Every structure is written in structure tokens, then in C-alpha cells.
C-alpha positions as MATLAB code, in Angstrom:
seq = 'XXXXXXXXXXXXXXXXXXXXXXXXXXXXXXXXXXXXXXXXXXXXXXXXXXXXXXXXXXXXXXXXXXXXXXXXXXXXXXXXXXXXXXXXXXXXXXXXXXXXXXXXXXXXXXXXXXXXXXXXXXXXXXXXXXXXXXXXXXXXXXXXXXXXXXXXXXXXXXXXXXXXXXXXXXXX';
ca = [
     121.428  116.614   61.776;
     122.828  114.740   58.957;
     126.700  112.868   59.793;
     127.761  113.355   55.992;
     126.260  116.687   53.911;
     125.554  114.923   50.996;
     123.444  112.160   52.067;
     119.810  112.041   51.055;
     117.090  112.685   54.350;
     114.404  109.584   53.959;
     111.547  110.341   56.499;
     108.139  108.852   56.614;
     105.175  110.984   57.198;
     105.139  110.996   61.667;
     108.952  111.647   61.693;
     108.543  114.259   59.123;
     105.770  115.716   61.041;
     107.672  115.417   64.498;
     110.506  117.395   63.104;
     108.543  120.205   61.110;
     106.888  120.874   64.685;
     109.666  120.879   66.339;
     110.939  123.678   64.236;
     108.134  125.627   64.520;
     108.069  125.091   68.164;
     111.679  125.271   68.652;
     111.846  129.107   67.322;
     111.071  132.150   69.582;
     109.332  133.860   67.188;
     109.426  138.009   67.300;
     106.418  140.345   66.427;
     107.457  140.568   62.790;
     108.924  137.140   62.182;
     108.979  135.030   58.854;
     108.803  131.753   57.687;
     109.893  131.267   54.314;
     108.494  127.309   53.601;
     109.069  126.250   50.030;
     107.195  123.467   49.159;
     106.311  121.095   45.812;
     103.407  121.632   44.380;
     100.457  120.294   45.542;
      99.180  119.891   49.161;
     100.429  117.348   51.191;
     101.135  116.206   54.822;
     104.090  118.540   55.024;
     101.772  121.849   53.769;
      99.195  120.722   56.447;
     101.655  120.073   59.278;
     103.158  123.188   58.637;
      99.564  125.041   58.563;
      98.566  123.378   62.092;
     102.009  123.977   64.034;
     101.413  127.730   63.399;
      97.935  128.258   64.011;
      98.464  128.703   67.744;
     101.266  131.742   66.778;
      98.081  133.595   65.015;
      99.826  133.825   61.390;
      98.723  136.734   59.466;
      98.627  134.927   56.645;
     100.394  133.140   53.304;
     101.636  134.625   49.988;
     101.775  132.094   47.402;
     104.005  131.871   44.603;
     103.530  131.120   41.015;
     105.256  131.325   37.808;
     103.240  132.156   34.695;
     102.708  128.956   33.252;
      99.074  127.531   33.344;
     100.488  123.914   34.656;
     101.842  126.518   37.854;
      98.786  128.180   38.100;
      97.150  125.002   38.785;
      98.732  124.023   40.956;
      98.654  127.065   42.766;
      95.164  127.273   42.557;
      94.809  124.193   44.298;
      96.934  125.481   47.021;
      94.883  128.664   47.631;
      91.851  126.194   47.935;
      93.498  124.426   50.663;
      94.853  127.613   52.571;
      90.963  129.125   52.797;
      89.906  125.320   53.716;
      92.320  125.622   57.133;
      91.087  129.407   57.143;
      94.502  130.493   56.657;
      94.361  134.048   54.908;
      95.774  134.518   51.249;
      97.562  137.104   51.752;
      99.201  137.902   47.963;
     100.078  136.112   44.903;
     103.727  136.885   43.864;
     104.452  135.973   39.850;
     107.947  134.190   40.148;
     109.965  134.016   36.982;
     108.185  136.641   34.689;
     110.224  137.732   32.294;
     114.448  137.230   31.943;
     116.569  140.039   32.998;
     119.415  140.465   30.546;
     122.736  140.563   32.388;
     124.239  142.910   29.889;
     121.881  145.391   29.309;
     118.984  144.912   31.915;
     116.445  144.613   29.414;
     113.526  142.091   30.867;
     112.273  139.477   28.050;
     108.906  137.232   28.644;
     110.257  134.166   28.161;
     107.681  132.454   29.376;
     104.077  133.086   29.453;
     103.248  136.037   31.341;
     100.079  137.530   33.678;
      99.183  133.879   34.585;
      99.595  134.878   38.213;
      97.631  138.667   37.651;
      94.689  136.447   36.404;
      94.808  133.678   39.147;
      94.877  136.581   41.640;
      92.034  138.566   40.073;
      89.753  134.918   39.445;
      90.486  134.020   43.379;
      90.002  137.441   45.063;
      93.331  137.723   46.441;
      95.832  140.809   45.598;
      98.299  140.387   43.367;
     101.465  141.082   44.352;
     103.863  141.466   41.355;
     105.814  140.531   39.402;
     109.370  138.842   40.186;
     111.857  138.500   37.050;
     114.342  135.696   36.383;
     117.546  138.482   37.284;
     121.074  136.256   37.368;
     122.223  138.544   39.875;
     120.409  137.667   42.188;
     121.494  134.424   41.901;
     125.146  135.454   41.857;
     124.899  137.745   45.177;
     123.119  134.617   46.574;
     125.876  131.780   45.646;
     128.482  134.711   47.140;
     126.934  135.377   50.468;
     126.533  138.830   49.141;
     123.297  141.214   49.922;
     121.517  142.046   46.509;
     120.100  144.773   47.957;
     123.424  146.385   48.683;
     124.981  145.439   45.251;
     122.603  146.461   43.263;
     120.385  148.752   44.628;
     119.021  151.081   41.531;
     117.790  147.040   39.999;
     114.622  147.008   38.974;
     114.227  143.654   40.612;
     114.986  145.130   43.557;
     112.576  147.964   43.565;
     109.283  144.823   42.752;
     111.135  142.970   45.662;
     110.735  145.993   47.675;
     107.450  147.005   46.655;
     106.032  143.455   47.932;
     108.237  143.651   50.876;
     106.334  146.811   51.684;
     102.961  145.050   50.822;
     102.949  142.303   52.569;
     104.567  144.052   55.685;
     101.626  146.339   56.090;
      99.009  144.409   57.215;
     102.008  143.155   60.033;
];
């Protein structure tokens, strides 16, 4: 796409667009397919050309993802707003960054603010999902090509990633 990796992409809103629905288009998508799309903040032409080149595929839904801070929730709120304005289902809110896991002895430490996302979730009327901790190995299995799940699989963080894994798979 790009002739030298490092260079910065400068697109305009209808060659943006053309490209995210290409993408979508472009994909033969199976019966239990995902699209990870990780956005800024906020709601803008890339959220809503995203949320119309799908609707024809029938989406099940969107999980959004906070961290615990009220500026995130916010935002997030916002988003939610604009997901039941296209009638796009909620279909969790997942609680990104609660709480540092110590690389030495696994203990989990709030450093931040915590249950902003439980409260959003419960104010909204949209499950809550969990809780997903700051965990440097995940990190480190991700920088090495290496499967955290396989590495580490008695991690805590593994069993919440699981647990919404299973969650959000069910309604599938």
C-alpha cells in the first residue's frame, strides 16, 4: 500500500471512506468472523463508514472499550449513543486497563480509577463485560509473535480474556 513503511498515510474523508469499504467488501467473511476496528475517541466519518459497510453482513453487534477514567467514559458514552442511533446493538462494555499486573509477583494494583466502565454499563443498560488489566506479558508475547494464551495459560488475564471471549461468542 505504502512504497516506504514509515511514511505517514494522509487521506481525506472520500478516499478514506473508499478504502474502509473496500476492506469490508474485500473480505469473505465466515459465520463467526471478527472485526477488531480501533478507533479515537469520538465518532467520526471513519466510525460511521465503518457502521454502514457492515450493515448489509447483519453484524451482531459492537463491544466497546473503556478504561476507567471518567474523561474515557465520556467518551465512550458518546459512542454507545451513536451505535443505538445507527441501531447497531451494544453488545458489552469491556474495562481496558483496570488495574497493573505486577510482572514479578502477579499481584494486580488499581492504578487508575477503577469500576468507571461497571457504572457506564449499568447507567446505559448494556452488560458489562469485565475487566481487562494492564499485564506486560501480554505485551511481550505480542512484540514476539508469541500466543499469550499458550505462554501463560494459568494468567489471570487470560482467564477475564476468556471469560469475555465466551460472552460475547454466545449470542454468535
Amino acid at each position: 500500500l505504502l512504497s516506504d513503511r514509515d511514511a505517514a498515510v494522509v487521506w481525506r474523508g472520500p478516499k478514506k471512506t473508499a478504502t474502509i469499504k473496500q476492506f469490508v467488501d474485500d473480505v469473505l467473511w465466515g459465520s463467526l468472523d471478527y472485526l477488531v476496528v480501533d478507533t479515537p475517541p469520538g465518532t467520526s466519518d471513519e466510525h460511521l463508514a465503518v457502521l454502514e459497510s457492515l450493515a448489509k453482513y447483519n453484524v451482531d453487534g459492537a463491544v466497546v472499550v473503556t478504561t476507567p477514567q471518567m474523561v474515557s467514559i465520556a467518551d465512550v458514552k458518546r459512542e454507545i449513543n451513536f451505535c443505538q442511533k445507527l441501531k447497531i446493538r451494544v453488545l458489552g462494555i469491556i474495562e481496558n486497563m483496570s488495574g497493573f499486573v505486577c510482572p514479578h509477583c502477579s499481584e494486580c494494583t488499581n492504578i487508575f480509577s477503577q469500576g468507571g466502565g461497571a457504572a457506564l454499563s449499568e447507567k446505559a443498560g448494556v452488560p458489562f463485560l469485565g475487566r481487562i488489566p494492564i499485564d506486560p506479558a501480554i505485551g511481550k508475547c505480542g512484540e514476539q509473535g508469541k500466543s499469550f494464551s499458550l505462554t501463560h495459560p494459568t494468567s489471570n488475564s487470560l482467564h477475564v480474556l476468556s471469560k469475555i471471549s465466551a460472552i460475547v461468542e454466545a449470542p454468535c
